[in-house]
Amino acid sequence: MEGKFMNAEKPTSIKKQASANCAFKWETVKWSLVEDKVSKLQSRIAKAAQSGKNYLVKKLQYLLSKSYYGRLLAVKRVISNKGKKTAGVDGEIWSTSASRYRAVLRLGIKSYRSKPLKRTYIKKKNGKDRPLGIPTMYDRARQALHMLTLDPVAEVVLDNNSFGFRKYRSTHDACAYLFKCLGRKDSAKWVLEGDIKGCFDNINHEWLLDNIPMHKRTLEQFLKSGYVYSKRLYQNEAGTPQGGIISPTLANLTLNGMAQRLRELYWRSHTGRIHQKFNKHRLNITIYADDFVITANNRQVLEDVKAIITAFLRERGLELSQEKTVITNINQGFNFLGWNFRKYNGKLIIKPSKESVNSIKNKVHEIVKTSMGMAQEVLIERLNPVIRGWCNYHNKVCSKETFQKVDQYIFYQIWRWAKRRHSNKSQGWIKDRYFQKIGSRDWIFKTENSKLYFASSTPIKRHVLIKMSANPYWVKYDDYYAKRVTCRPCS
């Protein structure tokens, strides 16, 4: 009996010991060393891609995809994303250190077959539903791992005018580049606002398999995994999953070449040389994800460009959205990435768009409405991150007047909140309870431990455009990006 009892307990104890060992190994990882090792290999991949050594690129990509350090970094990215608590069709979530380290070991297995995506729908601004495919945690880690091998090659081949989903690049760089293209008195007067209809959902799989520089069988698994909706399995014949980590880079590579094709047609001299100084039509393009803006000094030029872009996209299974793709004059203005670009008496002014202002107002209204029974300090804690985040996004453009109007709206909402809580009290009593005076500024919504953030107190700091040719995987630019990251608020 004693022997049987010991044998029955042994597997459980071994399992607990193995789990404890995995947890210990995850907790003792030196992430600075891991990132350094991966960065060095990525730098070698970028250097080989720049030299046109495709065989060496494939060899180094294979080494990185099997690297222990690469697997660690891939799992870390998955558990650091916003969707770390959202499971795929298998219901698995890596919430413990042991499960995370076991995932690192599983990524070392050569054979790989992806599981179907979990299909869900989210609301778009226009009220329509946008399909979202959620891979399993393991499939996300696989994508993150191969993303480490693909991104250095992408940074070499992608056009400098593309700013979306790229390392160290942001919407503010796209804004600064547009200011450069439109800010002068002799700049282009006409703008083509381009929007691709269902970009992620319609990219041609055959084109991706023929042109994306990564392991073909793995890419095919990512693309052909299918999706589950209402307990039924469907096959996807086109597109990349919007919830996939690697999808934005695949979309960038799909749209790559658009700018170069326009340069070949409109930047060419009579001797055949291509250079910006021969750009007599003031034609420039700015791309962010599936949205782009093309400038020119003539409306007819943009009509011709629209036809060229349509043919370019058709090769990749894509098409322009007819309702969102329009040609406008810079004096009428246009919206891009949450900002309004418009010239007033020949001067370009960039400010938050009406849609963006309405979005922060709606968020504030919803927070105040759902905080009616909560304490003042709780309301402040809920409002401050929303106000700060919105202001930090718009503090690189002409936003001071807009910030003041937002403050007025927030005060109106808070005053209504306070009056509704104490409908039988006087305005003076309500003011003394919830508002204080600090220095020369009165009506500050404040408690003993917290204070509501004023949007108008956000300083305006102009954004410095990134060096267009500075590849983040080249060692010679390490100091440049180190300084840029350190000075992020003013860069």
Coordinates of C-alpha atoms in Angstrom, one line a residue:
M1 CA 0.0 0.0 0.0
E2 CA 2.8 2.3 0.9
G3 CA 4.5 1.7 -2.5
K4 CA 1.3 2.3 -4.4
F5 CA 0.7 5.5 -2.4
M6 CA 4.1 6.9 -3.2
N7 CA 3.8 6.0 -6.9
A8 CA 0.5 7.8 -7.1
E9 CA 1.9 11.0 -5.7
K10 CA 5.1 11.0 -7.7
P11 CA 3.8 12.4 -11.0
T12 CA 2.0 15.3 -9.3
S13 CA 5.2 16.2 -7.4
I14 CA 7.3 16.0 -10.5
K15 CA 4.8 18.2 -12.4
K16 CA 4.8 20.8 -9.6
Q17 CA 8.6 20.8 -9.5
A18 CA 8.8 21.2 -13.3
S19 CA 6.3 24.1 -13.1
A20 CA 8.3 25.8 -10.4
N21 CA 11.5 25.4 -12.4
C22 CA 9.9 27.0 -15.5
A23 CA 8.6 29.9 -13.3
F24 CA 12.1 30.4 -11.9
K25 CA 13.7 30.5 -15.3
W26 CA 11.3 33.1 -16.6
E27 CA 11.8 35.3 -13.6
T28 CA 15.6 35.2 -13.9
V29 CA 15.7 36.3 -17.6
K30 CA 18.0 39.3 -18.2
W31 CA 15.9 41.2 -20.7
S32 CA 18.7 43.7 -21.6
L33 CA 20.9 40.8 -22.6
V34 CA 18.1 39.2 -24.6
E35 CA 17.3 42.5 -26.5
D36 CA 21.0 43.0 -27.2
K37 CA 21.5 39.6 -28.7
V38 CA 18.4 39.8 -30.9
S39 CA 19.3 43.4 -32.0
K40 CA 22.8 42.3 -33.1
L41 CA 21.3 39.5 -35.3
Q42 CA 18.7 41.9 -36.7
S43 CA 21.4 44.3 -37.6
R44 CA 23.2 41.6 -39.5
I45 CA 19.9 40.8 -41.4
A46 CA 19.4 44.4 -42.3
K47 CA 23.0 44.7 -43.5
A48 CA 22.7 41.6 -45.7
A49 CA 19.4 42.9 -47.1
Q50 CA 21.0 46.2 -48.0
S51 CA 23.8 44.5 -49.8
G52 CA 21.4 42.3 -51.7
K53 CA 22.6 39.0 -50.3
N54 CA 19.3 37.2 -50.2
Y55 CA 20.8 33.8 -49.4
L56 CA 22.5 35.3 -46.3
V57 CA 19.2 37.0 -45.3
K58 CA 17.4 33.7 -45.4
K59 CA 20.1 32.0 -43.4
L60 CA 20.1 34.7 -40.7
Q61 CA 16.3 34.8 -40.5
Y62 CA 16.4 31.1 -39.9
L63 CA 18.9 31.5 -37.1
L64 CA 16.8 34.2 -35.4
S65 CA 13.6 32.2 -35.7
K66 CA 15.2 29.3 -33.9
S67 CA 17.1 31.5 -31.4
Y68 CA 16.4 31.0 -27.7
Y69 CA 16.6 34.8 -27.2
G70 CA 14.3 35.4 -30.1
R71 CA 11.7 33.1 -28.6
L72 CA 11.9 34.8 -25.2
L73 CA 11.4 38.2 -26.8
A74 CA 8.4 36.9 -28.9
V75 CA 6.6 35.6 -25.8
K76 CA 7.4 38.9 -23.9
R77 CA 5.8 40.9 -26.7
V78 CA 2.6 38.8 -26.7
I79 CA 2.1 39.1 -22.9
S80 CA 2.9 42.9 -23.0
N81 CA 0.2 43.7 -25.6
K82 CA -3.3 45.0 -24.7
G83 CA -4.8 41.7 -25.8
K84 CA -2.7 39.6 -23.3
K85 CA -6.0 38.7 -21.5
T86 CA -7.9 37.9 -24.7
A87 CA -7.7 34.2 -25.6
G88 CA -8.1 32.6 -29.0
V89 CA -10.2 29.6 -30.0
D90 CA -8.2 27.4 -27.6
G91 CA -9.1 29.5 -24.5
E92 CA -5.4 29.6 -23.5
I93 CA -3.9 32.6 -21.6
W94 CA -0.3 32.9 -20.4
S95 CA -0.9 34.5 -17.1
T96 CA 1.8 32.7 -15.0
S97 CA 5.6 32.7 -15.3
A98 CA 5.6 28.9 -15.8
S99 CA 3.2 29.0 -18.7
R100 CA 5.2 31.8 -20.4
Y101 CA 8.5 29.8 -20.2
R102 CA 6.8 26.6 -21.4
A103 CA 5.6 28.7 -24.4
V104 CA 9.2 29.6 -25.1
L105 CA 10.1 25.9 -25.2
R106 CA 7.2 25.1 -27.4
L107 CA 8.3 27.8 -29.9
G108 CA 11.5 25.7 -30.5
I109 CA 9.4 22.9 -32.1
K110 CA 10.0 22.7 -35.8
S111 CA 6.6 21.5 -37.0
Y112 CA 3.9 24.2 -36.9
R113 CA 0.3 24.3 -37.9
S114 CA -1.7 27.4 -37.0
K115 CA -5.2 27.3 -35.4
P116 CA -8.2 29.2 -36.7
L117 CA -8.8 32.7 -35.7
K118 CA -11.6 33.7 -33.3
R119 CA -13.8 36.1 -35.3
T120 CA -15.4 39.1 -33.5
Y121 CA -16.7 42.4 -34.7
I122 CA -15.9 46.0 -33.4
K123 CA -17.8 49.2 -34.2
K124 CA -16.2 51.7 -36.6
K125 CA -16.7 55.4 -36.4
N126 CA -19.3 55.3 -39.2
G127 CA -21.3 52.7 -37.3
K128 CA -20.4 49.8 -39.5
D129 CA -18.9 46.6 -38.1
R130 CA -15.2 45.8 -38.6
P131 CA -14.1 42.2 -38.5
L132 CA -11.3 41.3 -36.1
G133 CA -9.5 38.0 -36.1
I134 CA -7.9 37.0 -32.8
P135 CA -5.2 34.3 -33.1
T136 CA -4.3 32.0 -30.2
M137 CA -1.5 33.1 -27.8
Y138 CA 0.8 30.5 -29.4
D139 CA 0.1 31.7 -33.0
R140 CA 0.6 35.3 -31.8
A141 CA 4.0 34.3 -30.4
R142 CA 4.9 32.6 -33.7
Q143 CA 4.0 35.8 -35.6
A144 CA 6.0 37.9 -33.2
L145 CA 9.0 35.6 -33.6
H146 CA 8.9 35.8 -37.4
M147 CA 8.2 39.5 -37.2
L148 CA 11.6 39.9 -35.6
T149 CA 13.1 38.3 -38.7
L150 CA 11.0 40.2 -41.2
D151 CA 11.1 43.8 -39.8
P152 CA 14.9 44.4 -40.5
V153 CA 14.3 43.5 -44.2
A154 CA 11.2 45.6 -44.3
E155 CA 13.0 48.7 -43.0
V156 CA 15.5 48.3 -45.8
V157 CA 13.0 48.1 -48.6
L158 CA 10.1 50.3 -47.3
D159 CA 9.8 53.8 -48.7
N160 CA 10.9 56.6 -46.5
N161 CA 7.5 58.3 -46.9
S162 CA 5.8 55.4 -45.1
F163 CA 5.3 56.1 -41.3
G164 CA 2.7 53.6 -40.0
F165 CA 3.7 50.7 -37.7
R166 CA 7.4 51.2 -38.1
K167 CA 10.1 51.3 -35.4
Y168 CA 10.6 54.8 -34.0
R169 CA 8.1 56.3 -36.5
S170 CA 4.8 57.8 -35.5
T171 CA 1.8 59.8 -36.7
H172 CA 3.7 63.0 -35.6
D173 CA 6.4 62.2 -38.2
A174 CA 3.7 61.9 -40.9
C175 CA 2.3 65.3 -39.7
A176 CA 5.7 66.9 -39.8
Y177 CA 6.4 65.6 -43.3
L178 CA 3.1 66.9 -44.5
F179 CA 3.9 70.3 -43.1
K180 CA 7.2 70.2 -45.0
C181 CA 5.3 69.4 -48.2
L182 CA 2.5 72.0 -47.8
G183 CA 3.8 74.7 -45.5
R184 CA 5.5 77.0 -47.9
K185 CA 3.8 79.7 -50.0
D186 CA 4.8 78.0 -53.3
S187 CA 3.8 74.5 -52.0
A188 CA 1.2 72.3 -53.7
K189 CA -2.3 73.5 -53.6
W190 CA -4.3 70.3 -54.2
V191 CA -4.5 67.2 -52.1
L192 CA -5.7 63.6 -52.8
E193 CA -6.9 62.0 -49.7
G194 CA -6.6 58.2 -50.2
D195 CA -8.3 55.4 -48.3
I196 CA -8.1 51.7 -49.2
K197 CA -11.3 49.7 -48.9
G198 CA -10.8 46.9 -46.4
C199 CA -7.1 46.8 -46.8
F200 CA -6.3 44.1 -44.3
D201 CA -9.2 41.9 -45.4
N202 CA -8.6 41.9 -49.2
I203 CA -4.8 41.6 -49.8
N204 CA -4.2 38.9 -52.4
H205 CA -2.6 35.8 -50.7
E206 CA -0.7 34.8 -53.9
W207 CA 0.9 38.2 -54.1
L208 CA 2.0 38.0 -50.5
L209 CA 3.4 34.5 -50.9
D210 CA 5.3 35.6 -54.0
N211 CA 6.7 38.9 -52.6
I212 CA 7.1 38.8 -48.8
P213 CA 10.7 37.9 -47.8
M214 CA 10.0 35.3 -45.1
H215 CA 9.6 31.5 -44.7
K216 CA 6.8 30.7 -47.2
R217 CA 5.2 27.7 -45.4
T218 CA 5.0 29.7 -42.1
L219 CA 3.5 32.7 -44.0
E220 CA 1.0 30.4 -45.6
Q221 CA -0.1 29.0 -42.2
F222 CA -0.7 32.6 -41.0
L223 CA -2.8 33.5 -44.1
K224 CA -4.7 30.3 -44.6
S225 CA -5.7 29.5 -40.9
G226 CA -9.4 30.3 -41.4
Y227 CA -11.6 31.6 -38.7
V228 CA -14.4 30.5 -36.3
Y229 CA -17.6 32.4 -36.0
S230 CA -20.8 31.2 -34.3
K231 CA -19.1 27.8 -33.8
R232 CA -18.6 27.3 -37.6
L233 CA -15.2 27.2 -39.4
Y234 CA -14.8 29.4 -42.4
Q235 CA -11.8 29.6 -44.9
N236 CA -10.3 33.0 -45.7
E237 CA -9.3 33.3 -49.4
A238 CA -7.7 36.8 -49.0
G239 CA -6.4 39.3 -46.4
T240 CA -4.4 39.2 -43.2
P241 CA -5.9 39.0 -39.7
Q242 CA -6.4 42.4 -38.2
G243 CA -5.6 41.0 -34.8
G244 CA -2.3 39.5 -35.9
I245 CA 1.0 41.0 -34.8
I246 CA 2.6 40.6 -38.2
S247 CA -0.3 42.0 -40.2
P248 CA 0.7 45.7 -40.2
T249 CA 4.1 44.9 -41.6
L250 CA 2.6 42.7 -44.3
A251 CA 0.3 45.6 -45.2
N252 CA 3.2 48.0 -45.3
L253 CA 5.1 45.7 -47.7
T254 CA 2.0 45.3 -49.8
L255 CA 1.7 49.1 -50.4
N256 CA 5.5 49.5 -50.8
G257 CA 6.4 50.8 -54.2
M258 CA 3.5 53.2 -54.6
A259 CA 5.7 56.2 -54.0
Q260 CA 8.5 55.0 -56.2
R261 CA 6.1 54.4 -59.1
L262 CA 4.9 58.0 -58.9
R263 CA 8.5 59.3 -58.6
E264 CA 9.4 57.4 -61.8
L265 CA 6.6 59.1 -63.6
Y266 CA 6.7 62.7 -62.2
W267 CA 10.2 63.2 -60.8
R268 CA 12.1 62.4 -64.0
S269 CA 14.2 64.8 -66.0
H270 CA 14.5 64.9 -69.8
T271 CA 17.6 62.8 -69.5
G272 CA 15.9 60.1 -67.5
R273 CA 17.3 61.0 -64.1
I274 CA 14.9 60.7 -61.1
H275 CA 15.3 63.4 -58.4
Q276 CA 13.1 65.7 -56.3
K277 CA 14.5 68.8 -58.0
F278 CA 12.7 67.7 -61.2
N279 CA 9.4 67.5 -59.3
K280 CA 7.7 70.4 -61.2
H281 CA 4.2 69.2 -60.1
R282 CA 5.1 69.4 -56.4
L283 CA 4.0 65.8 -56.2
N284 CA 4.7 64.1 -52.8
I285 CA 3.1 61.2 -51.0
T286 CA 2.7 60.5 -47.2
I287 CA 1.5 57.0 -46.2
Y288 CA 0.3 55.9 -42.8
A289 CA -1.0 52.3 -42.8
D290 CA -3.9 52.1 -45.3
D291 CA -4.3 55.9 -45.5
F292 CA -2.3 58.2 -47.7
V293 CA -2.1 61.8 -48.8
I294 CA -0.7 62.9 -52.2
T295 CA 0.0 66.5 -52.9
A296 CA 0.2 68.3 -56.3
N297 CA -0.1 71.8 -57.7
N298 CA -2.7 70.7 -60.3
R299 CA -6.0 68.9 -59.9
Q300 CA -5.7 67.1 -63.2
V301 CA -2.4 65.6 -62.1
L302 CA -4.1 64.1 -59.1
E303 CA -6.9 62.7 -61.3
D304 CA -4.2 60.9 -63.3
V305 CA -2.4 59.8 -60.1
K306 CA -5.6 58.3 -58.8
A307 CA -5.9 56.1 -61.9
I308 CA -2.2 55.0 -61.5
I309 CA -2.8 54.1 -57.8
T310 CA -6.0 52.2 -58.7
A311 CA -4.0 50.0 -61.2
F312 CA -1.2 49.6 -58.6
L313 CA -3.6 48.4 -55.9
R314 CA -5.5 46.1 -58.3
E315 CA -2.3 44.0 -58.7
R316 CA -2.5 43.3 -55.0
G317 CA -6.2 42.6 -54.8
L318 CA -7.1 46.0 -53.3
E319 CA -9.2 49.0 -54.4
L320 CA -9.7 52.6 -53.3
S321 CA -12.8 53.5 -51.3
Q322 CA -14.7 55.8 -53.6
E323 CA -16.6 57.6 -50.8
K324 CA -13.4 58.4 -48.8
T325 CA -11.0 59.1 -51.6
V326 CA -11.4 62.7 -52.6
I327 CA -9.4 65.6 -54.1
T328 CA -9.6 68.9 -52.2
N329 CA -7.9 72.3 -52.2
I330 CA -5.6 73.1 -49.3
N331 CA -7.6 76.3 -48.7
Q332 CA -10.7 74.1 -48.0
G333 CA -8.6 71.8 -45.8
F334 CA -8.6 68.1 -45.1
N335 CA -8.4 65.7 -42.1
F336 CA -5.6 63.2 -41.6
L337 CA -4.7 61.2 -38.5
G338 CA -7.0 63.2 -36.3
W339 CA -5.8 66.6 -37.4
N340 CA -7.1 69.2 -39.8
F341 CA -4.7 70.7 -42.3
R342 CA -5.8 74.0 -43.9
K343 CA -4.3 77.2 -45.2
Y344 CA -5.6 80.5 -43.9
N345 CA -4.5 83.5 -46.0
G346 CA -1.6 81.4 -47.3
K347 CA -0.5 80.1 -43.9
L348 CA -0.8 76.4 -43.1
I349 CA -2.5 75.7 -39.7
I350 CA -2.7 72.2 -38.3
K351 CA -5.1 71.7 -35.4
P352 CA -7.2 68.9 -33.9
S353 CA -10.0 67.8 -36.2
K354 CA -13.7 68.3 -35.2
E355 CA -14.1 64.5 -35.1
S356 CA -11.1 64.2 -32.7
V357 CA -12.5 67.0 -30.4
N358 CA -15.9 65.3 -30.4
S359 CA -14.3 62.0 -29.4
I360 CA -12.7 63.4 -26.3
K361 CA -16.0 65.2 -25.4
N362 CA -17.9 62.0 -25.8
K363 CA -15.4 60.1 -23.6
V364 CA -15.6 62.8 -20.9
H365 CA -19.4 62.8 -21.0
E366 CA -19.6 59.0 -20.7
I367 CA -17.1 58.9 -17.7
V368 CA -19.0 61.7 -15.9
K369 CA -22.3 60.0 -16.6
T370 CA -21.2 56.7 -15.2
S371 CA -19.5 58.2 -12.2
M372 CA -22.6 59.9 -10.7
G373 CA -22.5 57.8 -7.5
M374 CA -18.7 57.8 -7.1
A375 CA -16.5 59.9 -5.0
Q376 CA -14.9 63.1 -6.4
E377 CA -11.4 61.5 -6.2
V378 CA -12.5 58.5 -8.2
L379 CA -13.9 60.8 -10.9
I380 CA -10.7 62.7 -11.1
E381 CA -8.7 59.4 -11.4
R382 CA -10.9 58.3 -14.3
L383 CA -10.8 61.6 -16.2
N384 CA -7.1 62.5 -15.9
P385 CA -5.6 59.7 -18.0
V386 CA -8.1 60.3 -20.8
I387 CA -7.5 64.1 -20.8
R388 CA -3.7 63.7 -20.6
G389 CA -3.5 61.1 -23.3
W390 CA -5.6 63.2 -25.8
C391 CA -3.6 66.4 -25.1
N392 CA -0.2 64.6 -25.4
Y393 CA -1.3 63.4 -28.9
H394 CA -2.3 66.9 -30.0
N395 CA 0.4 69.0 -28.3
K396 CA 2.6 69.0 -31.4
V397 CA 0.2 71.2 -33.4
C398 CA -1.8 74.4 -33.0
S399 CA -4.0 73.2 -30.1
K400 CA -3.9 75.9 -27.4
E401 CA -7.3 77.3 -28.4
T402 CA -8.8 73.9 -28.7
F403 CA -7.5 72.8 -25.3
Q404 CA -9.2 75.9 -23.7
K405 CA -12.5 74.9 -25.3
V406 CA -12.1 71.3 -24.1
D407 CA -11.5 72.7 -20.6
Q408 CA -14.8 74.7 -20.8
Y409 CA -16.7 71.6 -21.8
I410 CA -15.1 69.5 -19.0
F411 CA -16.0 72.2 -16.5
Y412 CA -19.6 72.2 -17.8
Q413 CA -19.9 68.4 -17.4
I414 CA -18.4 68.5 -13.9
W415 CA -20.6 71.3 -12.7
R416 CA -23.7 69.4 -13.9
W417 CA -22.3 66.3 -12.0
A418 CA -21.9 68.3 -8.8
K419 CA -25.3 70.0 -9.0
R420 CA -27.1 66.8 -9.7
R421 CA -25.5 65.2 -6.6
H422 CA -26.7 68.2 -4.4
S423 CA -29.8 69.5 -6.1
N424 CA -31.1 71.1 -2.8
K425 CA -27.8 73.0 -2.1
S426 CA -26.8 76.5 -3.3
Q427 CA -24.2 77.1 -6.0
G428 CA -21.9 78.7 -3.4
W429 CA -22.1 75.6 -1.2
I430 CA -21.4 73.3 -4.2
K431 CA -18.4 75.5 -5.2
D432 CA -16.9 75.4 -1.7
R433 CA -17.3 71.6 -1.5
Y434 CA -15.8 70.6 -4.8
F435 CA -13.7 73.5 -6.1
Q436 CA -10.7 75.3 -4.7
K437 CA -8.6 78.4 -5.5
I438 CA -4.8 78.0 -6.0
G439 CA -2.9 81.3 -6.6
S440 CA -4.7 83.4 -9.1
R441 CA -6.6 80.4 -10.6
D442 CA -10.1 79.7 -9.2
W443 CA -12.6 76.8 -9.8
I444 CA -10.0 74.0 -9.6
F445 CA -11.7 70.6 -9.2
K446 CA -9.5 69.3 -6.4
T447 CA -9.4 67.0 -3.4
E448 CA -6.8 66.6 -0.7
N449 CA -4.9 64.0 -2.8
S450 CA -5.8 64.6 -6.4
K451 CA -6.5 67.4 -8.8
L452 CA -8.2 67.5 -12.2
Y453 CA -5.8 68.0 -15.1
F454 CA -6.3 71.2 -17.2
A455 CA -6.0 70.5 -20.9
S456 CA -4.9 74.1 -21.4
S457 CA -1.9 73.5 -19.1
T458 CA -0.4 71.2 -21.7
P459 CA 2.6 72.9 -23.3
I460 CA 2.9 73.0 -27.1
K461 CA 6.1 71.4 -28.3
R462 CA 6.9 71.1 -32.0
H463 CA 7.9 67.7 -33.3
V464 CA 11.2 67.3 -35.1
L465 CA 10.9 65.1 -38.2
I466 CA 12.8 61.9 -38.1
K467 CA 15.8 61.4 -40.4
M468 CA 14.1 59.8 -43.3
S469 CA 17.0 57.5 -44.2
A470 CA 18.0 56.5 -40.6
N471 CA 17.5 52.8 -40.5
P472 CA 16.9 51.8 -36.8
Y473 CA 18.7 48.5 -37.4
W474 CA 22.0 50.0 -38.5
V475 CA 24.6 50.5 -35.8
K476 CA 25.6 53.9 -37.0
Y477 CA 22.2 55.3 -36.0
D478 CA 22.2 53.9 -32.5
D479 CA 23.3 57.1 -30.9
Y480 CA 20.8 59.1 -33.0
Y481 CA 17.8 57.0 -31.8
A482 CA 19.1 56.9 -28.2
K483 CA 19.0 60.7 -28.1
R484 CA 15.7 60.8 -29.8
V485 CA 14.1 58.4 -27.4
T486 CA 15.6 60.3 -24.4
C487 CA 14.2 63.6 -25.7
R488 CA 10.8 62.1 -26.7
P489 CA 8.7 65.0 -25.3
C490 CA 10.4 67.6 -27.5
S491 CA 11.4 65.4 -30.5

